[in-house]
Tab-separated table of C-alpha atoms in Angstrom:
chain	number	residue	atom	x	y	z
G	1	UNK	CA	-25.679	-8.343	-73.439
G	2	UNK	CA	-22.476	-7.816	-73.818
G	3	UNK	CA	-21.197	-4.036	-75.196
G	4	UNK	CA	-20.153	-5.395	-78.460
G	5	UNK	CA	-23.528	-6.316	-79.266
G	6	UNK	CA	-25.104	-3.023	-78.497
G	7	UNK	CA	-25.988	-0.282	-81.617
G	8	UNK	CA	-22.811	1.992	-82.234
G	9	UNK	CA	-25.463	5.202	-82.522
G	10	UNK	CA	-24.950	8.782	-81.203
G	11	UNK	CA	-21.628	9.515	-82.683
G	12	UNK	CA	-21.301	13.688	-82.501
G	13	UNK	CA	-23.226	15.190	-85.284
G	14	UNK	CA	-24.334	11.756	-87.056
G	15	UNK	CA	-27.638	12.214	-86.085
G	16	UNK	CA	-30.117	13.969	-88.809
G	17	UNK	CA	-31.676	16.136	-85.721
G	18	UNK	CA	-31.642	15.968	-81.925
G	19	UNK	CA	-33.724	13.438	-80.717
G	20	UNK	CA	-37.052	14.128	-78.608
G	21	UNK	CA	-39.445	11.604	-76.674
G	22	UNK	CA	-42.846	12.572	-76.434
G	23	UNK	CA	-44.855	10.693	-74.210
G	24	UNK	CA	-48.653	10.668	-74.254
G	25	UNK	CA	-50.632	9.832	-70.867
G	26	UNK	CA	-51.030	6.103	-71.008
G	27	UNK	CA	-47.610	5.525	-72.556
G	28	UNK	CA	-45.336	6.466	-69.819
G	29	UNK	CA	-44.201	3.564	-68.796
G	30	UNK	CA	-42.919	1.817	-71.690
G	31	UNK	CA	-40.869	5.913	-73.411
G	32	UNK	CA	-39.088	5.709	-69.992
G	33	UNK	CA	-37.737	2.287	-70.513
G	34	UNK	CA	-37.131	3.090	-74.051
G	35	UNK	CA	-35.465	6.613	-72.877
G	36	UNK	CA	-33.321	4.356	-70.339
G	37	UNK	CA	-31.760	2.266	-73.638
G	38	UNK	CA	-31.216	5.640	-75.607
G	39	UNK	CA	-29.175	7.753	-72.518
G	40	UNK	CA	-27.095	4.634	-71.796
G	41	UNK	CA	-26.045	4.102	-75.479
G	42	UNK	CA	-25.817	7.950	-75.650
G	43	UNK	CA	-23.259	8.494	-72.592
G	44	UNK	CA	-21.063	5.483	-73.776
G	45	UNK	CA	-20.683	7.576	-76.886
G	46	UNK	CA	-19.773	10.667	-74.419
G	47	UNK	CA	-23.184	12.879	-74.824
G	48	UNK	CA	-23.596	13.398	-71.491
G	49	UNK	CA	-27.380	12.553	-71.515
G	50	UNK	CA	-29.759	12.956	-68.820
G	51	UNK	CA	-33.002	11.868	-70.908
G	52	UNK	CA	-34.714	12.349	-74.206
G	53	UNK	CA	-37.815	12.858	-72.649
G	54	UNK	CA	-39.519	16.194	-73.842
G	55	UNK	CA	-42.024	16.812	-70.912
G	56	UNK	CA	-45.578	17.444	-72.152
G	57	UNK	CA	-49.477	17.023	-70.869
G	58	UNK	CA	-52.926	16.619	-71.926
G	59	UNK	CA	-55.093	18.175	-69.213
G	60	UNK	CA	-58.945	18.547	-69.271
G	61	UNK	CA	-61.086	20.561	-68.460
G	62	UNK	CA	-64.115	19.647	-66.514
G	63	UNK	CA	-66.824	19.823	-69.340
G	64	UNK	CA	-64.209	16.668	-70.981
G	65	UNK	CA	-62.709	18.711	-73.675
G	66	UNK	CA	-58.887	18.790	-73.521
G	67	UNK	CA	-55.881	20.079	-74.735
G	68	UNK	CA	-52.205	19.194	-75.793
G	69	UNK	CA	-48.953	20.716	-73.991
G	70	UNK	CA	-45.431	20.298	-74.588
G	71	UNK	CA	-43.139	22.000	-72.336
G	72	UNK	CA	-40.047	22.025	-74.040
G	73	UNK	CA	-38.842	23.876	-77.192
G	74	UNK	CA	-39.656	21.362	-80.045
G	75	UNK	CA	-37.882	23.395	-83.244
G	76	UNK	CA	-36.130	21.387	-85.499
G	77	UNK	CA	-35.721	18.130	-83.170
G	78	UNK	CA	-36.633	14.764	-84.828
G	79	UNK	CA	-39.594	13.710	-82.426
G	80	UNK	CA	-41.225	10.437	-81.495
G	81	UNK	CA	-44.627	10.391	-80.032
G	82	UNK	CA	-45.107	7.185	-77.865
G	83	UNK	CA	-48.524	5.749	-77.530
G	84	UNK	CA	-50.762	3.282	-76.207
G	85	UNK	CA	-54.300	3.255	-77.149
G	86	UNK	CA	-55.058	0.192	-75.197
G	87	UNK	CA	-54.383	1.681	-71.517
G	88	UNK	CA	-57.502	1.810	-70.066
G	89	UNK	CA	-56.235	2.861	-66.337
G	90	UNK	CA	-56.011	6.421	-67.727
G	91	UNK	CA	-58.816	8.170	-66.361
G	92	UNK	CA	-60.174	11.977	-66.385
G	93	UNK	CA	-63.050	13.963	-64.772
G	94	UNK	CA	-66.248	14.866	-67.103
G	95	UNK	CA	-68.887	16.665	-65.301
G	96	UNK	CA	-67.721	14.921	-61.686
G	97	UNK	CA	-68.065	11.544	-63.242
G	98	UNK	CA	-64.475	9.337	-63.664
G	99	UNK	CA	-64.138	8.290	-67.183
G	100	UNK	CA	-61.727	5.819	-68.440
G	101	UNK	CA	-59.495	6.564	-71.405
G	102	UNK	CA	-60.605	4.527	-74.667
G	103	UNK	CA	-58.788	4.183	-77.488
G	104	UNK	CA	-60.466	7.425	-79.047
G	105	UNK	CA	-59.492	9.754	-76.274
G	106	UNK	CA	-55.756	8.197	-76.598
G	107	UNK	CA	-55.478	8.679	-80.302
G	108	UNK	CA	-57.351	12.480	-80.169
G	109	UNK	CA	-54.397	13.324	-77.175
G	110	UNK	CA	-51.638	12.146	-79.780
G	111	UNK	CA	-53.141	14.656	-82.314
G	112	UNK	CA	-53.330	17.262	-79.785
G	113	UNK	CA	-49.411	16.738	-78.622
G	114	UNK	CA	-48.725	16.391	-82.722
G	115	UNK	CA	-50.535	19.736	-83.051
G	116	UNK	CA	-48.751	21.245	-79.983
G	117	UNK	CA	-45.408	20.506	-81.778
G	118	UNK	CA	-46.953	23.578	-84.383
G	119	UNK	CA	-45.291	21.990	-87.618
G	120	UNK	CA	-41.936	23.126	-86.045
G	121	UNK	CA	-40.615	19.520	-85.679
G	122	UNK	CA	-37.362	18.876	-88.308
G	123	UNK	CA	-39.425	15.036	-88.594
G	124	UNK	CA	-42.570	13.385	-86.790
G	125	UNK	CA	-42.119	9.285	-86.551
G	126	UNK	CA	-45.195	7.964	-83.981
G	127	UNK	CA	-44.261	4.495	-82.441
G	128	UNK	CA	-48.363	2.831	-81.785
G	129	UNK	CA	-47.455	-0.684	-80.836
G	130	UNK	CA	-51.253	-1.016	-80.532
G	131	UNK	CA	-52.622	-0.120	-83.521
G	132	UNK	CA	-55.483	2.378	-83.640
G	133	UNK	CA	-58.667	0.995	-84.862
G	134	UNK	CA	-56.978	-2.231	-86.325
G	135	UNK	CA	-59.482	-4.602	-85.445
G	136	UNK	CA	-61.771	-2.886	-87.956
G	137	UNK	CA	-59.581	-3.749	-90.779
G	138	UNK	CA	-61.575	-4.802	-93.641
G	139	UNK	CA	-65.505	-3.607	-94.906
G	140	UNK	CA	-67.511	-6.520	-95.383
G	141	UNK	CA	-70.945	-4.148	-94.979
G	142	UNK	CA	-71.763	-1.015	-94.451
G	143	UNK	CA	-68.933	0.058	-92.137
G	144	UNK	CA	-66.546	2.123	-91.478
G	145	UNK	CA	-62.558	1.671	-92.044
G	146	UNK	CA	-61.039	3.490	-88.451
G	147	UNK	CA	-57.589	2.394	-89.003
G	148	UNK	CA	-57.032	3.081	-92.753
G	149	UNK	CA	-58.463	6.719	-91.990
G	150	UNK	CA	-56.382	7.199	-89.004
G	151	UNK	CA	-53.440	6.836	-90.763
G	152	UNK	CA	-54.159	8.771	-93.761
G	153	UNK	CA	-55.064	11.587	-91.071
G	154	UNK	CA	-51.264	11.264	-89.277
G	155	UNK	CA	-50.105	12.051	-92.850
G	156	UNK	CA	-51.912	15.129	-93.536
G	157	UNK	CA	-50.532	16.066	-90.076
G	158	UNK	CA	-46.747	15.671	-91.355
G	159	UNK	CA	-46.008	12.264	-89.746
G	160	UNK	CA	-43.019	10.541	-92.066
G	161	UNK	CA	-43.274	7.154	-90.060
G	162	UNK	CA	-45.247	5.187	-87.907
G	163	UNK	CA	-44.268	1.841	-86.233
G	164	UNK	CA	-46.445	-0.837	-84.843
G	165	UNK	CA	-46.207	-4.096	-83.782
G	166	UNK	CA	-47.699	-7.175	-85.071
G	167	UNK	CA	-50.724	-5.168	-87.054
G	168	UNK	CA	-53.954	-7.160	-86.858
G	169	UNK	CA	-53.652	-7.097	-91.242
G	170	UNK	CA	-50.570	-5.317	-92.140
G	171	UNK	CA	-52.193	-4.496	-95.749
G	172	UNK	CA	-53.749	-1.911	-94.386
G	173	UNK	CA	-50.203	0.108	-94.958
G	174	UNK	CA	-51.646	0.301	-98.383
G	175	UNK	CA	-54.163	3.276	-97.189
G	176	UNK	CA	-50.914	5.055	-97.210
G	177	UNK	CA	-48.355	3.894	-99.512
G	178	UNK	CA	-46.480	7.395	-98.897
G	179	UNK	CA	-45.497	7.462	-95.266
G	180	UNK	CA	-43.297	4.991	-93.475
G	181	UNK	CA	-44.830	2.199	-91.805
G	182	UNK	CA	-42.845	-0.908	-90.472
G	183	UNK	CA	-45.142	-3.668	-88.314
G	184	UNK	CA	-42.821	-5.449	-86.652
G	185	UNK	CA	-42.825	-8.945	-84.884
G	186	UNK	CA	-41.346	-9.610	-81.420
G	187	UNK	CA	-40.164	-13.094	-82.366
G	188	UNK	CA	-36.913	-13.165	-81.174
G	189	UNK	CA	-37.957	-10.917	-77.389
G	190	UNK	CA	-40.872	-13.979	-76.966
G	191	UNK	CA	-38.462	-17.033	-77.712
G	192	UNK	CA	-35.934	-15.150	-75.953
G	193	UNK	CA	-37.946	-15.135	-72.938
G	194	UNK	CA	-39.134	-18.094	-73.171
G	195	UNK	CA	-35.452	-20.060	-72.336
G	196	UNK	CA	-35.260	-17.405	-69.400
G	197	UNK	CA	-38.387	-18.793	-68.051
G	198	UNK	CA	-38.748	-22.515	-68.899
G	199	UNK	CA	-35.129	-23.806	-67.915
G	200	UNK	CA	-36.046	-27.317	-69.536
G	201	UNK	CA	-36.875	-25.562	-72.942
G	202	UNK	CA	-35.709	-27.657	-75.852
G	203	UNK	CA	-37.631	-27.098	-78.757
G	204	UNK	CA	-37.346	-30.262	-81.260
G	205	UNK	CA	-39.058	-31.842	-84.180
G	206	UNK	CA	-39.977	-34.927	-81.723
G	207	UNK	CA	-41.195	-33.100	-78.806
G	208	UNK	CA	-42.238	-29.695	-79.535
G	209	UNK	CA	-44.977	-28.361	-82.099
G	210	UNK	CA	-45.753	-24.857	-83.089
G	211	UNK	CA	-49.937	-24.650	-83.582
G	212	UNK	CA	-51.547	-21.907	-84.872
G	213	UNK	CA	-54.954	-20.976	-83.421
G	214	UNK	CA	-56.739	-20.190	-86.495
G	215	UNK	CA	-56.079	-19.240	-90.635
G	216	UNK	CA	-55.533	-15.819	-89.452
G	217	UNK	CA	-52.384	-16.017	-87.341
G	218	UNK	CA	-50.697	-18.871	-89.934
G	219	UNK	CA	-48.432	-16.701	-91.203
G	220	UNK	CA	-46.557	-16.029	-87.705
G	221	UNK	CA	-47.250	-19.045	-86.311
G	222	UNK	CA	-45.065	-20.713	-89.528
G	223	UNK	CA	-42.057	-18.261	-89.018
G	224	UNK	CA	-41.622	-19.765	-85.152
G	225	UNK	CA	-42.398	-23.510	-86.968
G	226	UNK	CA	-39.491	-22.723	-89.703
G	227	UNK	CA	-36.774	-20.589	-87.338
G	228	UNK	CA	-37.180	-23.693	-84.972
G	229	UNK	CA	-37.537	-26.527	-87.562
G	230	UNK	CA	-40.487	-27.928	-85.960
G	231	UNK	CA	-43.594	-29.199	-87.361
G	232	UNK	CA	-46.327	-26.779	-88.156
G	233	UNK	CA	-50.247	-27.724	-86.932
G	234	UNK	CA	-53.427	-25.251	-87.374
G	235	UNK	CA	-57.177	-25.277	-86.403
G	236	UNK	CA	-59.906	-23.261	-88.293
G	237	UNK	CA	-62.757	-21.821	-86.757
G	238	UNK	CA	-66.686	-22.970	-87.853
G	239	UNK	CA	-68.755	-19.884	-86.932
G	240	UNK	CA	-72.530	-19.723	-87.188
G	241	UNK	CA	-72.878	-16.699	-89.702
G	242	UNK	CA	-76.598	-16.473	-88.812
G	243	UNK	CA	-76.111	-15.053	-85.921
G	244	UNK	CA	-73.978	-12.001	-84.648
G	245	UNK	CA	-72.990	-11.642	-80.564
G	246	UNK	CA	-70.383	-9.295	-79.282
G	247	UNK	CA	-69.709	-8.087	-82.979
G	248	UNK	CA	-68.856	-11.460	-84.056
G	249	UNK	CA	-70.331	-14.427	-85.783
G	250	UNK	CA	-69.895	-16.804	-82.730
G	251	UNK	CA	-67.550	-19.853	-82.967
G	252	UNK	CA	-69.328	-23.098	-83.483
G	253	UNK	CA	-66.151	-25.412	-82.657
G	254	UNK	CA	-62.331	-25.491	-83.837
G	255	UNK	CA	-61.367	-28.092	-85.944
G	256	UNK	CA	-57.709	-29.318	-85.994
G	257	UNK	CA	-55.245	-29.875	-89.062
G	258	UNK	CA	-51.904	-31.784	-88.731
G	259	UNK	CA	-50.092	-34.422	-87.048
G	260	UNK	CA	-50.626	-36.023	-83.739
G	261	UNK	CA	-49.394	-33.467	-80.868
G	262	UNK	CA	-49.502	-36.930	-78.228
G	263	UNK	CA	-46.927	-36.199	-76.083
G	264	UNK	CA	-45.547	-33.002	-77.127
G	265	UNK	CA	-44.899	-29.773	-75.968
G	266	UNK	CA	-47.151	-27.071	-77.852
G	267	UNK	CA	-46.939	-23.496	-78.665
G	268	UNK	CA	-49.584	-21.578	-79.612
G	269	UNK	CA	-49.327	-17.646	-80.886
G	270	UNK	CA	-51.548	-15.331	-81.627
G	271	UNK	CA	-51.504	-11.060	-82.213
G	272	UNK	CA	-53.965	-10.598	-79.528
G	273	UNK	CA	-55.740	-12.555	-76.153
G	274	UNK	CA	-58.925	-10.548	-75.699
G	275	UNK	CA	-61.729	-12.553	-74.210
G	276	UNK	CA	-58.986	-15.419	-74.416
G	277	UNK	CA	-61.938	-17.981	-74.812
G	278	UNK	CA	-60.605	-18.704	-78.160
G	279	UNK	CA	-57.780	-19.863	-76.831
G	280	UNK	CA	-58.921	-21.866	-74.269
G	281	UNK	CA	-60.722	-23.376	-76.318
G	282	UNK	CA	-57.900	-24.609	-78.528
G	283	UNK	CA	-55.731	-25.631	-75.517
G	284	UNK	CA	-58.822	-27.833	-74.206
G	285	UNK	CA	-58.962	-29.658	-77.978
G	286	UNK	CA	-55.109	-29.933	-77.555
G	287	UNK	CA	-55.284	-31.297	-74.368
G	288	UNK	CA	-58.048	-34.229	-75.619
G	289	UNK	CA	-55.854	-35.015	-78.075
G	290	UNK	CA	-52.756	-35.589	-75.564
G	291	UNK	CA	-50.462	-32.794	-75.698
G	292	UNK	CA	-47.922	-32.213	-72.853
G	293	UNK	CA	-47.543	-28.773	-72.246
G	294	UNK	CA	-49.131	-25.960	-74.168
G	295	UNK	CA	-47.643	-22.165	-73.813
G	296	UNK	CA	-49.522	-19.291	-75.298
G	297	UNK	CA	-48.130	-15.895	-76.528
G	298	UNK	CA	-50.047	-13.096	-77.983
G	299	UNK	CA	-48.415	-9.735	-78.239
G	300	UNK	CA	-50.862	-8.295	-77.223
G	301	UNK	CA	-52.754	-9.347	-73.829
G	302	UNK	CA	-55.594	-7.274	-73.019
G	303	UNK	CA	-58.066	-9.928	-70.940
G	304	UNK	CA	-61.017	-8.433	-71.066
G	305	UNK	CA	-63.013	-10.809	-69.471
G	306	UNK	CA	-60.678	-10.755	-66.548
G	307	UNK	CA	-58.260	-13.648	-65.271
G	308	UNK	CA	-60.376	-16.677	-63.829
G	309	UNK	CA	-60.500	-18.731	-66.953
G	310	UNK	CA	-56.659	-18.387	-67.416
G	311	UNK	CA	-56.525	-19.377	-63.669
G	312	UNK	CA	-58.851	-22.344	-63.906
G	313	UNK	CA	-56.856	-23.966	-67.011
G	314	UNK	CA	-53.625	-22.936	-65.295
G	315	UNK	CA	-55.068	-24.919	-62.183
G	316	UNK	CA	-55.963	-27.860	-64.097
G	317	UNK	CA	-52.960	-27.990	-66.186
G	318	UNK	CA	-54.591	-27.013	-69.078
G	319	UNK	CA	-51.825	-23.583	-69.987
G	320	UNK	CA	-48.221	-24.158	-68.603
G	321	UNK	CA	-47.494	-20.450	-69.269
G	322	UNK	CA	-48.689	-17.273	-71.243
G	323	UNK	CA	-46.269	-14.896	-72.919
G	324	UNK	CA	-47.212	-11.389	-73.875
G	325	UNK	CA	-45.476	-8.460	-74.050
G	326	UNK	CA	-45.043	-4.708	-72.152
G	327	UNK	CA	-46.312	-3.127	-75.614
G	328	UNK	CA	-49.685	-2.019	-73.762
G	329	UNK	CA	-51.164	-2.101	-70.223
G	330	UNK	CA	-51.234	-4.944	-68.075
G	331	UNK	CA	-53.397	-4.906	-64.801
G	332	UNK	CA	-51.362	-5.132	-61.556
G	333	UNK	CA	-52.364	-8.514	-61.232
G	334	UNK	CA	-51.990	-10.423	-64.588
G	335	UNK	CA	-48.311	-9.344	-63.482
G	336	UNK	CA	-48.553	-11.358	-60.427
G	337	UNK	CA	-50.033	-14.780	-61.988
G	338	UNK	CA	-47.162	-17.511	-61.753
G	339	UNK	CA	-48.468	-18.502	-65.252
G	340	UNK	CA	-47.203	-15.078	-66.634
G	341	UNK	CA	-44.400	-14.079	-68.741
G	342	UNK	CA	-43.916	-10.676	-69.706
G	343	UNK	CA	-41.845	-10.512	-72.831
G	344	UNK	CA	-39.650	-6.727	-72.879
G	345	UNK	CA	-39.792	-4.825	-76.024
G	346	UNK	CA	-38.330	-1.689	-75.008
G	347	UNK	CA	-34.774	-2.421	-76.268
G	348	UNK	CA	-36.413	-3.516	-79.298
G	349	UNK	CA	-38.355	0.032	-80.039
G	350	UNK	CA	-35.019	1.312	-79.186
G	351	UNK	CA	-32.938	0.236	-81.735
G	352	UNK	CA	-35.529	1.644	-83.817
G	353	UNK	CA	-35.342	5.120	-82.885
G	354	UNK	CA	-31.987	5.522	-82.752
G	355	UNK	CA	-31.499	3.705	-85.993
G	356	UNK	CA	-34.180	5.930	-87.440
G	357	UNK	CA	-32.516	8.953	-85.996
G	358	UNK	CA	-29.104	8.413	-87.517
G	359	UNK	CA	-30.968	7.849	-91.076
G	360	UNK	CA	-30.294	4.043	-90.825
G	361	UNK	CA	-31.355	0.924	-92.756
G	362	UNK	CA	-33.438	-0.798	-90.166
G	363	UNK	CA	-33.501	-4.380	-91.991
G	364	UNK	CA	-31.870	-5.680	-89.864
G	365	UNK	CA	-34.109	-4.796	-87.201
G	366	UNK	CA	-36.984	-5.547	-88.587
G	367	UNK	CA	-35.745	-9.337	-89.294
G	368	UNK	CA	-34.421	-11.085	-86.171
G	369	UNK	CA	-33.432	-14.512	-88.113
G	370	UNK	CA	-29.572	-14.312	-87.480
G	371	UNK	CA	-30.209	-13.236	-83.990
G	372	UNK	CA	-32.971	-15.816	-83.340
G	373	UNK	CA	-30.075	-18.484	-85.177
G	374	UNK	CA	-27.164	-17.480	-82.299
G	375	UNK	CA	-30.465	-17.709	-79.202
G	376	UNK	CA	-30.647	-21.120	-80.485
G	377	UNK	CA	-27.241	-22.335	-81.168
G	378	UNK	CA	-26.684	-20.197	-77.488
G	379	UNK	CA	-29.091	-22.893	-75.960
G	380	UNK	CA	-27.671	-25.719	-77.834
G	381	UNK	CA	-30.595	-26.383	-79.855
G	382	UNK	CA	-29.998	-27.469	-83.350
């Protein structure tokens, strides 16, 4: 990107307080990427910064108890805590046995580090791309509301803002109406990566369609279809509500609503690929209907059941590519797959951090319509 496209932040005295990044265990890689952008912008303005990262640690006792330690002074700083609650690669020992950190463990470490700041920070913002407990977002029986309660807990600890990406249900922000909460969609970054990795990617109404995998994902797919000027179709899931398997009612069939996909490239967007079973079922259904190439997109690709089913679908020509962000942990073997394309969102987060640190509006950052229009124009798409 040209220098003129980058933000003009970090002018002397224009920020509300000294900026500090605190990485929780599991979010070190993402924090370093964000830090690299911020350092480059700061040095361009002559501030001569080596890093914005404040050293921290969350050691564990052999009994499994833990604590949070911030190793530099943070008095009066504008702190940004980065956490990845989905990073199961982090390990700790308890009574000699090695355990993988769960989302609960990551959330607890976040609270420990906020406590370690001892209330001395000027302001605290939590950058939590994968929102803790967000898949349990509504009560249909006697059930917990983990995400809503966690947000209220963070607010009670003095957190001023939470920045998340593609929340499973953004209405959870209603639980904390007096706390800032930004739910951001990486739409521009996804399209930019697709143009970069698919040489003949020319979305138009005659040869390209956007398909929503279910009614819950209709809004994000409607946005893609609108900005690209193409038609939209959707599937809805027919479920067996008499049974519960792995915590949910099993899907009986995927029913399609929309015009013919025959001979067209298809783009399917969802918030998360968990097992991937639903996404692949839709891929097979679209192939039966004559779809040409199928590109899958999910903000979070966690692949809980492994990669074999996607390998098979790629070999059979069912899917042509999967696009997922680096907002949560990606296993090394996933990054090596030919069908996988990583969408880097670190610069987008750095824009947010810089804007909030200077008390500037983030409206233009949240709404990327102008940037998408410029991207389409660059690649000759009307």
